[in-house]
mmCIF file with all atom_site columns, C-alpha atoms in Angstrom:
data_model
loop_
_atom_site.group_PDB
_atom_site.id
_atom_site.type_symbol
_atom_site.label_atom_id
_atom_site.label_alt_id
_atom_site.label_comp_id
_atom_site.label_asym_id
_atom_site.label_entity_id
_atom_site.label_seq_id
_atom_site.pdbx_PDB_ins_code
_atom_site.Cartn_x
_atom_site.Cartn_y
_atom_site.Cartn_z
_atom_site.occupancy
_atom_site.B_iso_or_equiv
_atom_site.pdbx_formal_charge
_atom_site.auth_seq_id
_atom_site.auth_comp_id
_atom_site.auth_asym_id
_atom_site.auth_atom_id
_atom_site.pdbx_PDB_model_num
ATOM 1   C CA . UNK A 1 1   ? -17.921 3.986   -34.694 1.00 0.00 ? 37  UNK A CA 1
ATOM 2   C CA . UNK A 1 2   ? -16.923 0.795   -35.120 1.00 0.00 ? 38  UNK A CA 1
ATOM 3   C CA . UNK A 1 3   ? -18.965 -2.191  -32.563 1.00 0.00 ? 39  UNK A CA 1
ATOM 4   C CA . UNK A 1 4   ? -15.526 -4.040  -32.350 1.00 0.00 ? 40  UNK A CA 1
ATOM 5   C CA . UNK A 1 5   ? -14.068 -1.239  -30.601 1.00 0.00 ? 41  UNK A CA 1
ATOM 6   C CA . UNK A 1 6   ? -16.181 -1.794  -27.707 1.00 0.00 ? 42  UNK A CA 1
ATOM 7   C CA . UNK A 1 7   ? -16.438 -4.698  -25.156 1.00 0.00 ? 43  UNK A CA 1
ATOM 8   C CA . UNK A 1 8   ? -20.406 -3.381  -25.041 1.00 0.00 ? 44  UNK A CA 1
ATOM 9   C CA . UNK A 1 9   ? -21.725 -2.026  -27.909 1.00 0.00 ? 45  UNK A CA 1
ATOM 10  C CA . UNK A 1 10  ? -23.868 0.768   -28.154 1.00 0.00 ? 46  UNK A CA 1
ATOM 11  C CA . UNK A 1 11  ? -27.870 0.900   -28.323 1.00 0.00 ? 47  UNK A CA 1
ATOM 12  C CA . UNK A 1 12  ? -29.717 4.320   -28.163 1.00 0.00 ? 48  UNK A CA 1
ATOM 13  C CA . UNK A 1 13  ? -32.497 2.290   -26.661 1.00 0.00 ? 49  UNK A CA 1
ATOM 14  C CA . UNK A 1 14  ? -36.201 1.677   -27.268 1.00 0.00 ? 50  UNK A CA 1
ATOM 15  C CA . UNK A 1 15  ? -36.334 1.688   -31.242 1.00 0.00 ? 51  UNK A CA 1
ATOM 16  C CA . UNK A 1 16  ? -34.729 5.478   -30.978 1.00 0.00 ? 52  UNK A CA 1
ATOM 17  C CA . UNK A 1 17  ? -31.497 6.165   -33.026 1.00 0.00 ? 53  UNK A CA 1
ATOM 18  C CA . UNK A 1 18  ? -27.944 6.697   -31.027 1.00 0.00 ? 54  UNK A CA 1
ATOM 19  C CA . UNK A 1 19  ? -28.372 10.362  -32.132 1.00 0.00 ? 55  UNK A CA 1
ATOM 20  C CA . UNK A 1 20  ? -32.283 10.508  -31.103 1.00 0.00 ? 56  UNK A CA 1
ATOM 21  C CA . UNK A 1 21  ? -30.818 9.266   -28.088 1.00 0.00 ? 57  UNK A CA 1
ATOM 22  C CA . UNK A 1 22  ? -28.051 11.455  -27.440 1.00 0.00 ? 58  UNK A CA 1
ATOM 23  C CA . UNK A 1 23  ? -30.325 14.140  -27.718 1.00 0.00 ? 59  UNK A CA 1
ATOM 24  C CA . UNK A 1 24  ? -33.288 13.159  -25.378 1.00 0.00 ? 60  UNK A CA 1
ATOM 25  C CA . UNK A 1 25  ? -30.640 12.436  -22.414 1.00 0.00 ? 61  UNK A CA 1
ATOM 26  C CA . UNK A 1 26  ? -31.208 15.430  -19.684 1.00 0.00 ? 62  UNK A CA 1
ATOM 27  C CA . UNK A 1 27  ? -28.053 17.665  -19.329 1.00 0.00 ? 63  UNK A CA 1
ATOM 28  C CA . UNK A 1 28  ? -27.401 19.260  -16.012 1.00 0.00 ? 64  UNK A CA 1
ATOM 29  C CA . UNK A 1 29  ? -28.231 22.678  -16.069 1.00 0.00 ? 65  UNK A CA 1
ATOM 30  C CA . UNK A 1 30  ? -25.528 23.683  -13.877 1.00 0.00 ? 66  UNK A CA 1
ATOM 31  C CA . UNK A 1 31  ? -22.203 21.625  -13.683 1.00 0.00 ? 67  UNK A CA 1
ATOM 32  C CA . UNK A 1 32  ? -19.236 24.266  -13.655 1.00 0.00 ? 68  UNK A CA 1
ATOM 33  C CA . UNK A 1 33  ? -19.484 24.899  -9.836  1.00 0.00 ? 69  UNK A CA 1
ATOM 34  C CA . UNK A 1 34  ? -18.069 21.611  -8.852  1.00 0.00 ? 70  UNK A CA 1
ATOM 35  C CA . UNK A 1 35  ? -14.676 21.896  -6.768  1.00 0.00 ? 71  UNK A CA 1
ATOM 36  C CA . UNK A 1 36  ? -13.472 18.824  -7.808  1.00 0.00 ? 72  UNK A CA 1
ATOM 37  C CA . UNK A 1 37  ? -13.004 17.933  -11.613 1.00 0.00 ? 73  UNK A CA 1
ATOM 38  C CA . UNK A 1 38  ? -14.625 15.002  -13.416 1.00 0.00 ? 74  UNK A CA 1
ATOM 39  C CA . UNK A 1 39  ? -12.270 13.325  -16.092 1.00 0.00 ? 75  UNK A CA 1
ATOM 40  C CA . UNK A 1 40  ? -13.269 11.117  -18.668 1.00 0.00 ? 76  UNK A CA 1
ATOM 41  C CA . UNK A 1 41  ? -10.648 8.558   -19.419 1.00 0.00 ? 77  UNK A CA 1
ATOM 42  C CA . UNK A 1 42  ? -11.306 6.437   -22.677 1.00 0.00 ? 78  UNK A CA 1
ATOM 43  C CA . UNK A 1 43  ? -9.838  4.429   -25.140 1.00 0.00 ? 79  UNK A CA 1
ATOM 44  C CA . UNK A 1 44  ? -9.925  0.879   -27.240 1.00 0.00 ? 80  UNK A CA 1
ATOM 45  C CA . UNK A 1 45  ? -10.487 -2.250  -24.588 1.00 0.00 ? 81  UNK A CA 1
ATOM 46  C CA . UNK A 1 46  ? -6.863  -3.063  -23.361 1.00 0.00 ? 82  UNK A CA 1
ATOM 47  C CA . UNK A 1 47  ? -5.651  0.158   -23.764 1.00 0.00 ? 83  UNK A CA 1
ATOM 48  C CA . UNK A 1 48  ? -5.712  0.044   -19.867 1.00 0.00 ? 84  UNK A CA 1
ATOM 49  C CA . UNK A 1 49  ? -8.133  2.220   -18.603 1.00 0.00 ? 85  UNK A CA 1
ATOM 50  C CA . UNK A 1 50  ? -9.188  0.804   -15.366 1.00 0.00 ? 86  UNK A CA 1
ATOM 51  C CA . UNK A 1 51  ? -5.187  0.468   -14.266 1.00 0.00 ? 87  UNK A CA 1
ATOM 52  C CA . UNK A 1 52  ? -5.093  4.116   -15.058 1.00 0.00 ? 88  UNK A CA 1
ATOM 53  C CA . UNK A 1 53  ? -7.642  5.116   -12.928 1.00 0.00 ? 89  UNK A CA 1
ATOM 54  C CA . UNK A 1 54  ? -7.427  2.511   -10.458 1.00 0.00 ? 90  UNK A CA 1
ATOM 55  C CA . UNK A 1 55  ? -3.717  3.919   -9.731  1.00 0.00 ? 91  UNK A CA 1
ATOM 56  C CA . UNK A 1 56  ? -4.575  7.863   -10.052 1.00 0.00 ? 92  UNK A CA 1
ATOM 57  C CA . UNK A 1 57  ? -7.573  7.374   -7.771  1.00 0.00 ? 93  UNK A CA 1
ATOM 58  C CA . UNK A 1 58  ? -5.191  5.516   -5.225  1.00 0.00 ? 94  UNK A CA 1
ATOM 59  C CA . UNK A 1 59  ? -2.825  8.831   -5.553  1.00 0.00 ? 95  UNK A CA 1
ATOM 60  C CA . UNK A 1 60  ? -5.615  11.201  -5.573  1.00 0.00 ? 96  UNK A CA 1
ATOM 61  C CA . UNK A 1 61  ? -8.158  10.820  -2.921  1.00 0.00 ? 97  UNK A CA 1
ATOM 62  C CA . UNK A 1 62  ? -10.138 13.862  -4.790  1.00 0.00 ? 98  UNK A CA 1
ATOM 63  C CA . UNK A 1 63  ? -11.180 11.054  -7.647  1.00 0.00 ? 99  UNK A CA 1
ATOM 64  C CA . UNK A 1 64  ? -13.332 8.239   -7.581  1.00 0.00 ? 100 UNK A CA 1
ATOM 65  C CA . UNK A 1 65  ? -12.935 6.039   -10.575 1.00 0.00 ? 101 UNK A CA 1
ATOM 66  C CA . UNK A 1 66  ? -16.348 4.718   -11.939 1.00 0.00 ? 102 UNK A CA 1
ATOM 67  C CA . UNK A 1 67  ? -15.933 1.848   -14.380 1.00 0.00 ? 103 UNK A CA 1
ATOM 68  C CA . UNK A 1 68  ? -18.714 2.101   -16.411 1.00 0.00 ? 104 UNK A CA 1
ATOM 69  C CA . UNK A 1 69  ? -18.402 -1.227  -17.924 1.00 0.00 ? 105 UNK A CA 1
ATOM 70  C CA . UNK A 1 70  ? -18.761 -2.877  -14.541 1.00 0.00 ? 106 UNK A CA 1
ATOM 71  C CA . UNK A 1 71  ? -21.716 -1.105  -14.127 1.00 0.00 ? 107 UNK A CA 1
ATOM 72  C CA . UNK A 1 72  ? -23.050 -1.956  -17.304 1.00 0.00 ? 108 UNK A CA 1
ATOM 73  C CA . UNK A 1 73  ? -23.504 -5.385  -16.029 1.00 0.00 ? 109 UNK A CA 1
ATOM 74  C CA . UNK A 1 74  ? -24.176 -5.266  -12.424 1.00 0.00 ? 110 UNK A CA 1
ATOM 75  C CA . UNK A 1 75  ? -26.816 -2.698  -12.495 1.00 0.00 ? 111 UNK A CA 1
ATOM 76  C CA . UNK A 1 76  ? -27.998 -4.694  -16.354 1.00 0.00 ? 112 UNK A CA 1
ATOM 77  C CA . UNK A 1 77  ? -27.708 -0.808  -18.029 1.00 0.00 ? 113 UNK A CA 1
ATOM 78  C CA . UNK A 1 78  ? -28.154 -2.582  -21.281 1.00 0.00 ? 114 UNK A CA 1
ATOM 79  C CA . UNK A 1 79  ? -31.110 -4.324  -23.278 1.00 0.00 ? 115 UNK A CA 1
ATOM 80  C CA . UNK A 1 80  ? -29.083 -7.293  -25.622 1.00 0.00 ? 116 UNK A CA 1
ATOM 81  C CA . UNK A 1 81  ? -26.779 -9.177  -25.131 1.00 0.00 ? 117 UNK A CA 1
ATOM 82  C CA . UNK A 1 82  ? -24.273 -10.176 -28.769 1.00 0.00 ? 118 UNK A CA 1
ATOM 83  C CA . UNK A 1 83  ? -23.495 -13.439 -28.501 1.00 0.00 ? 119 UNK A CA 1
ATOM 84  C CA . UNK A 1 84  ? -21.138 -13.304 -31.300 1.00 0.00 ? 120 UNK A CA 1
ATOM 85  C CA . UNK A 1 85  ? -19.208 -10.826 -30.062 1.00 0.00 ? 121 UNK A CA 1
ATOM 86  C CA . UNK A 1 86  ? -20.043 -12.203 -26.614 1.00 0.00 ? 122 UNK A CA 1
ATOM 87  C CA . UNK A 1 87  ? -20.574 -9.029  -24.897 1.00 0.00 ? 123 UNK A CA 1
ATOM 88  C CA . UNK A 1 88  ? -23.939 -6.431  -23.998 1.00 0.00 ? 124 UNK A CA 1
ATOM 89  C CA . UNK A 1 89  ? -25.140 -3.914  -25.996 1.00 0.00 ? 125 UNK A CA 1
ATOM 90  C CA . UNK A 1 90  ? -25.698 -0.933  -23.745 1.00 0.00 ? 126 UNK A CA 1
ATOM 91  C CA . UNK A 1 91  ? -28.442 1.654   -23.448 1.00 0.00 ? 127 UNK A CA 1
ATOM 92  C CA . UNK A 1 92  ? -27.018 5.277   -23.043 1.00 0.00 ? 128 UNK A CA 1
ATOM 93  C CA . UNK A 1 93  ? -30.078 6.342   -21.742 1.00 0.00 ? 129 UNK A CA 1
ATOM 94  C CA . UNK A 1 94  ? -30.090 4.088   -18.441 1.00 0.00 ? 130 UNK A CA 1
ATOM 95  C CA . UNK A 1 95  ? -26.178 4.417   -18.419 1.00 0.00 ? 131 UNK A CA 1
ATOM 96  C CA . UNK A 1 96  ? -26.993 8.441   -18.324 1.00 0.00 ? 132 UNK A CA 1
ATOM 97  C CA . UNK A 1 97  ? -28.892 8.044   -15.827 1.00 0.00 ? 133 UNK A CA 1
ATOM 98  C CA . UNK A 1 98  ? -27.207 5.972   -14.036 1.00 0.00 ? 134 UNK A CA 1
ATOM 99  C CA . UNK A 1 99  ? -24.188 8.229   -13.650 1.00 0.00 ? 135 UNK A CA 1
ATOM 100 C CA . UNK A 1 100 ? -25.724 11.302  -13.604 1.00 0.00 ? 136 UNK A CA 1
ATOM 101 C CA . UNK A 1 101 ? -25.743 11.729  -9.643  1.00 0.00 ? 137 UNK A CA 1
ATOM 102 C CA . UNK A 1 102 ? -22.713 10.793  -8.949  1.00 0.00 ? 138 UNK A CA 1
ATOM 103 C CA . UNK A 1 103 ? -21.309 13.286  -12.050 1.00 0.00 ? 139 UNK A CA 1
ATOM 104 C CA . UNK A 1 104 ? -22.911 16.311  -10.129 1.00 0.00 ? 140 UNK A CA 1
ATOM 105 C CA . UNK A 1 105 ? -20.683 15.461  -6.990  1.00 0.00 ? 141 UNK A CA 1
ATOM 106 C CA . UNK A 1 106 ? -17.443 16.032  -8.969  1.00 0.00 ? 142 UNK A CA 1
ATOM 107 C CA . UNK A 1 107 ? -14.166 14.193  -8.861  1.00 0.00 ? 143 UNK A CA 1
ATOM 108 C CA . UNK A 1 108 ? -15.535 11.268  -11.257 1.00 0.00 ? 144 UNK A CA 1
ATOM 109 C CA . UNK A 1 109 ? -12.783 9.388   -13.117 1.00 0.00 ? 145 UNK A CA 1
ATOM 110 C CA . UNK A 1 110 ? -15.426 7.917   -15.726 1.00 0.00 ? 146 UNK A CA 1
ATOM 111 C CA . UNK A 1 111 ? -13.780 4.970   -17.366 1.00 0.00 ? 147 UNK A CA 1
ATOM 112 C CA . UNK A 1 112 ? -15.302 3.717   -20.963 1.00 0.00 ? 148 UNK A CA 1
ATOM 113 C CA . UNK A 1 113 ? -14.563 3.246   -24.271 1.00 0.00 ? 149 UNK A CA 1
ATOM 114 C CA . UNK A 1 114 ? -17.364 5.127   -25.554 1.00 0.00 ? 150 UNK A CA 1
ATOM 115 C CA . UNK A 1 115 ? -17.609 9.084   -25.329 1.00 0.00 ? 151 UNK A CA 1
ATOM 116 C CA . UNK A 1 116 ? -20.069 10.231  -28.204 1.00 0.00 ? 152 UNK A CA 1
ATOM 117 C CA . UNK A 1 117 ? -23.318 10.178  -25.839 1.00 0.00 ? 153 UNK A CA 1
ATOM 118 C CA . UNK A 1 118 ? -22.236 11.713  -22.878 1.00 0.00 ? 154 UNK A CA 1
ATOM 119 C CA . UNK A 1 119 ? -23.171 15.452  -22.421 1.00 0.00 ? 155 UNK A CA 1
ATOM 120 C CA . UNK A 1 120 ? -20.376 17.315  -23.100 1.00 0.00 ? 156 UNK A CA 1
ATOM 121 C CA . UNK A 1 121 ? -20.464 19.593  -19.598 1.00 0.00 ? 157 UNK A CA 1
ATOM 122 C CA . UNK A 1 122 ? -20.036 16.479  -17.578 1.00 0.00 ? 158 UNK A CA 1
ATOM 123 C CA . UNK A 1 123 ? -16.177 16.734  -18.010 1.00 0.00 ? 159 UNK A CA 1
ATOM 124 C CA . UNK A 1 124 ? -13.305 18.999  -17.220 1.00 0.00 ? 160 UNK A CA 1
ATOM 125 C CA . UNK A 1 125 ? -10.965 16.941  -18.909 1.00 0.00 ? 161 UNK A CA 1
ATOM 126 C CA . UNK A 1 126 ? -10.741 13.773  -21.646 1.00 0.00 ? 162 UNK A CA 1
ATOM 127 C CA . UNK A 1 127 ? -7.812  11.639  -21.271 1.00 0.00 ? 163 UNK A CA 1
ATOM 128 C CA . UNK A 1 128 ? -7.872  9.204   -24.249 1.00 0.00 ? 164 UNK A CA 1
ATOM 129 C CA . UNK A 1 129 ? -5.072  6.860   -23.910 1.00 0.00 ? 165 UNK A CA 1
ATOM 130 C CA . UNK A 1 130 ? -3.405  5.053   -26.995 1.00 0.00 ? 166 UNK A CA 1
ATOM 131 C CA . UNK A 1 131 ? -1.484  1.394   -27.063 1.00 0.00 ? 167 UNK A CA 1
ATOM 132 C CA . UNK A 1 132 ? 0.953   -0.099  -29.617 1.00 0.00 ? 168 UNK A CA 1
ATOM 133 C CA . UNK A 1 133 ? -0.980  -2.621  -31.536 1.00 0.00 ? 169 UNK A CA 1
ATOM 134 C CA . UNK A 1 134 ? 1.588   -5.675  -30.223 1.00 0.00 ? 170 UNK A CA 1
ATOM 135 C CA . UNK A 1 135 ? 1.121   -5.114  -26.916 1.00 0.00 ? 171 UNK A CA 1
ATOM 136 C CA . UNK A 1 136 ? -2.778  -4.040  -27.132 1.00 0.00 ? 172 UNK A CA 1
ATOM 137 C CA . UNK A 1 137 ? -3.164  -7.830  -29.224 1.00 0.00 ? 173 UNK A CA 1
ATOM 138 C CA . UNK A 1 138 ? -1.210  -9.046  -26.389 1.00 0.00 ? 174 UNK A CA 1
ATOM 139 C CA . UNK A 1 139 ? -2.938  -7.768  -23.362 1.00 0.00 ? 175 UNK A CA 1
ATOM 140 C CA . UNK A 1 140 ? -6.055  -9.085  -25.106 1.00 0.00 ? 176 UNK A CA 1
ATOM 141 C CA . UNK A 1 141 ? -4.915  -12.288 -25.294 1.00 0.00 ? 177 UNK A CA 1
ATOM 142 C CA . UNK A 1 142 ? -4.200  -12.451 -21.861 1.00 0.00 ? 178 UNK A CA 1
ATOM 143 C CA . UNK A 1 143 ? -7.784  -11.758 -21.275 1.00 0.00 ? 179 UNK A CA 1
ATOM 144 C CA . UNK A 1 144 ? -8.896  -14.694 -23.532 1.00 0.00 ? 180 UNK A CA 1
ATOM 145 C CA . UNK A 1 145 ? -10.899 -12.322 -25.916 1.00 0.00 ? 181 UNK A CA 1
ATOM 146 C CA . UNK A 1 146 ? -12.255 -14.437 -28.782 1.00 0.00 ? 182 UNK A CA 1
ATOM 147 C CA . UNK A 1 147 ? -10.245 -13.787 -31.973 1.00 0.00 ? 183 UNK A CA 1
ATOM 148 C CA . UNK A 1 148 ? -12.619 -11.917 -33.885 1.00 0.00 ? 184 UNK A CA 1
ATOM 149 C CA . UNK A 1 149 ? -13.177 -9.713  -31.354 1.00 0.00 ? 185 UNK A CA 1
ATOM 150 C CA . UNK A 1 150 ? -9.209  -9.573  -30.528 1.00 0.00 ? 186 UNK A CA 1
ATOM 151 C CA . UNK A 1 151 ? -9.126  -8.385  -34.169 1.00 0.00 ? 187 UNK A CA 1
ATOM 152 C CA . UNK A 1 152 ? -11.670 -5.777  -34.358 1.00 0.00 ? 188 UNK A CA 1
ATOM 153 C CA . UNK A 1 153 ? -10.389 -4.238  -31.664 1.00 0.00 ? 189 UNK A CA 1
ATOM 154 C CA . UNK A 1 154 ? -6.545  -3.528  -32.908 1.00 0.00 ? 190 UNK A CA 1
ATOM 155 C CA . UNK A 1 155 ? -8.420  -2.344  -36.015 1.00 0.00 ? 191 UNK A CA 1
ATOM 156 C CA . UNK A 1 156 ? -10.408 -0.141  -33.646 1.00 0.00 ? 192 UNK A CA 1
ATOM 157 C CA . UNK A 1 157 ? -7.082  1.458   -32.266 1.00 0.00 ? 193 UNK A CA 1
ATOM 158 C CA . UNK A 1 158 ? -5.017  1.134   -35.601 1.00 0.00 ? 194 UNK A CA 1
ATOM 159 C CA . UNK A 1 159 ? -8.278  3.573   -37.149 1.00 0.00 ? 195 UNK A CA 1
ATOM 160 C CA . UNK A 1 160 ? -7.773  5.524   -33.913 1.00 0.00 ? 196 UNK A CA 1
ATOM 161 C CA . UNK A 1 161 ? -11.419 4.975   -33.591 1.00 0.00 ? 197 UNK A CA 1
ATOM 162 C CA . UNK A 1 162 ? -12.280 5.887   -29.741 1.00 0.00 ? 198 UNK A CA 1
ATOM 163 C CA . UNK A 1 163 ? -9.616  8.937   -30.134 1.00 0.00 ? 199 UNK A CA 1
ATOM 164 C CA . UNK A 1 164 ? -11.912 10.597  -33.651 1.00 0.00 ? 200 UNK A CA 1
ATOM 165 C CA . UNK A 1 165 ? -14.899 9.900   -31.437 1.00 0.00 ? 201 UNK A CA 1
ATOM 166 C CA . UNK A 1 166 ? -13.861 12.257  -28.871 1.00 0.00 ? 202 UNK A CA 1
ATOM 167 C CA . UNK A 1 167 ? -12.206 14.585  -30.733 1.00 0.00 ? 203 UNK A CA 1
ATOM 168 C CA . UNK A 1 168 ? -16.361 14.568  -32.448 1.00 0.00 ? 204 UNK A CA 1
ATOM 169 C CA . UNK A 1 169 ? -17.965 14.841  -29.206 1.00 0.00 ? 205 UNK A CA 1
ATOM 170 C CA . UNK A 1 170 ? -15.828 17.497  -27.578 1.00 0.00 ? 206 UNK A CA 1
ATOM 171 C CA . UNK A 1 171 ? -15.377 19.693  -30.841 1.00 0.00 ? 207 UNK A CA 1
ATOM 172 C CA . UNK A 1 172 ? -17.430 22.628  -29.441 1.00 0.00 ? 208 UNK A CA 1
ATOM 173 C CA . UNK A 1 173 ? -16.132 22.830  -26.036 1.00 0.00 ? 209 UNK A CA 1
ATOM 174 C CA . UNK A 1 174 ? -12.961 24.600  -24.970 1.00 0.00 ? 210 UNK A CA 1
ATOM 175 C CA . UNK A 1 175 ? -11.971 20.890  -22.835 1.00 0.00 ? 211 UNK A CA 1
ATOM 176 C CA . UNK A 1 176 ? -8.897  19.671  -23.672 1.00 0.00 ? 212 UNK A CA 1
ATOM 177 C CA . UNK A 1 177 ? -8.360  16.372  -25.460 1.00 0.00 ? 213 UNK A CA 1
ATOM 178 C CA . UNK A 1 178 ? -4.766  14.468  -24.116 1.00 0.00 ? 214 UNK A CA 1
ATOM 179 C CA . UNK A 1 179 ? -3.832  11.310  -26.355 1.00 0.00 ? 215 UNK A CA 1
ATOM 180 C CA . UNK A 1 180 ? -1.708  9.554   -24.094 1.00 0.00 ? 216 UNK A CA 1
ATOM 181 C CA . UNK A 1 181 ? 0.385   6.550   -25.330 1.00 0.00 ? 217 UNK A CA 1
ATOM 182 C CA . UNK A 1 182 ? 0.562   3.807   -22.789 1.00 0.00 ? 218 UNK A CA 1
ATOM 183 C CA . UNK A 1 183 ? 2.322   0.892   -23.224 1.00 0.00 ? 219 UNK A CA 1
ATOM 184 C CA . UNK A 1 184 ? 4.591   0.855   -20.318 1.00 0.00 ? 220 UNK A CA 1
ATOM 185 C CA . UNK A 1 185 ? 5.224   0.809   -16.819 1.00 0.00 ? 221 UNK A CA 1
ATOM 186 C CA . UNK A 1 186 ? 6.944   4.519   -17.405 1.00 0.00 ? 222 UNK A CA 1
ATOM 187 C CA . UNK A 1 187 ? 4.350   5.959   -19.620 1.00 0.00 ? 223 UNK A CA 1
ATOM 188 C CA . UNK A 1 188 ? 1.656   5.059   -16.954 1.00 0.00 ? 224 UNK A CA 1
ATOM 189 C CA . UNK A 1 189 ? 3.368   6.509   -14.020 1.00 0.00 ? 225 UNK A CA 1
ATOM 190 C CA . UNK A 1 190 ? 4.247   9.608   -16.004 1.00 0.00 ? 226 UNK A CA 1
ATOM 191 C CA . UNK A 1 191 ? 0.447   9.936   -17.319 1.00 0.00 ? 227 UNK A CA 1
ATOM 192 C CA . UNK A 1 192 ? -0.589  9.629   -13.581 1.00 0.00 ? 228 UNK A CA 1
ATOM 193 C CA . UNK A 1 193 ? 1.097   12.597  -12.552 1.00 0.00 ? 229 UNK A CA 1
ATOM 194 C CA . UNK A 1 194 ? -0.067  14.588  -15.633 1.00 0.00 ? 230 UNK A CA 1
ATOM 195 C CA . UNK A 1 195 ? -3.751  14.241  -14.490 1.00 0.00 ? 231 UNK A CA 1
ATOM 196 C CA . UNK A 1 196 ? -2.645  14.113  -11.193 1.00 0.00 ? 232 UNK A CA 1
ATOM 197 C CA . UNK A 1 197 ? -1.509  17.937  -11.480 1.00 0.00 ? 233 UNK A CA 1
ATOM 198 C CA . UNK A 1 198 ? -4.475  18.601  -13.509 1.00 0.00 ? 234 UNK A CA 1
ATOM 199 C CA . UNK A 1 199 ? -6.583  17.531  -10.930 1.00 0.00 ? 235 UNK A CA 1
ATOM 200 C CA . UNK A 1 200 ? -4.502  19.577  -7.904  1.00 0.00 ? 236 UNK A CA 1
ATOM 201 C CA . UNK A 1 201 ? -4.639  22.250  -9.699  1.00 0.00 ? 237 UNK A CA 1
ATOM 202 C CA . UNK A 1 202 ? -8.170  22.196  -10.848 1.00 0.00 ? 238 UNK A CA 1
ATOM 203 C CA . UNK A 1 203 ? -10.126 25.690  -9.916  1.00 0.00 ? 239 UNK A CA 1
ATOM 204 C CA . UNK A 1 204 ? -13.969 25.438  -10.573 1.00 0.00 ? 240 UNK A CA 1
ATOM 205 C CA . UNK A 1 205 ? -14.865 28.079  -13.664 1.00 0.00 ? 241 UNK A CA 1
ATOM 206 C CA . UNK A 1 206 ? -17.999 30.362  -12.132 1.00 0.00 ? 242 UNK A CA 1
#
């Protein structure tokens, strides 16, 4: 996928390819038993994933939101920094590993653009939520992105970039895939209480 779609970009880590990467990063042996579900929400940067989850986890005290992208740079999960693009280039590997505890605990609402390199039975359910590009250039704005990476980023969405890479990463599993469209006040409150029904009615497969 595209690096503009991100505000990190990818690196697989110690001169190993993404896909080397992706493969050498442990998978829990057993996940299914948790009672509570973990939910990956992603999407282009300004789509408004952290709102999202920031809201449902206020609603749903079964979910704990984990913004991955925060933790990307306080824990220093990455090994360059782009100075054109002015943002980190992340290491799955240490972001794996990172997460991977608090995964196996259930109710995780993982928040991050990227999807490709996390293992697929980490998550009961992808929410990938979708902006128009006029109000994803202008939420941008507001966050005083550089141009260039203002750009690359509607282009991102426009190619529905973060959407084909979960669609990629989830193709062999029987989770389910909701592209969610939120660019107002109405669509986010009525998105909330999808998941949030999701998530009360959520009975760990055995």
């Amino acid at each position: 996928s595209s690096p503009f779609a991100a505000g990190l970009i990818r690196s697989g880590g110690s001169g190993v390819s993404p896909a080397q990467a992706s493969e050498s990063i442990p998978v829990l042996a057993t996940m299914s038993g948790r009672s509570n579900p973990n939910i990956l929400v992603t999407g282009t940067p300004g789509v408004g994933k952290t709102t999202f989850c920031e809201a449902l986890a206020e609603t749903s005290p079964r979910m704990t939101h984990l913004e991955v992208s925060r933790l990307v740079r306080e824990k220093k999960l990455y090994r360059e920094w782009d100075d054109e693009m002015d943002c980190s280039i992340f290491d799955e590997e240490l972001v794996c590993d990172e997460l991977e505890s608090r995964i196996e605990q259930g109710g995780c609402l993982v928040d991050f653009h990227s999807a490709s390199f996390l293992p697929e039975d980490w998550f009961d359910l992808i929410v990938v939520l979708r902006a128009d590009t006029s109000v994803l250039y202008g939420r941008l704005e507001k966050r005083h992105y550089p141009e260039a990476k203002i750009k690359g980023n509607v282009e991102a969405e426009i190619f529905q970039t973060c959407l084909d890479e979960a669609r990629e990463a989830f193709e062999e599993t029987d989770i389910d895939i909701w592209e969610v469209a939120n660019d107002t006040q109405s669509q986010l409150e009525e998105a909330i209480e999808r998941v949030r029904n999701f998530v009360n009615n959520f009975e760990p497969s055995m």
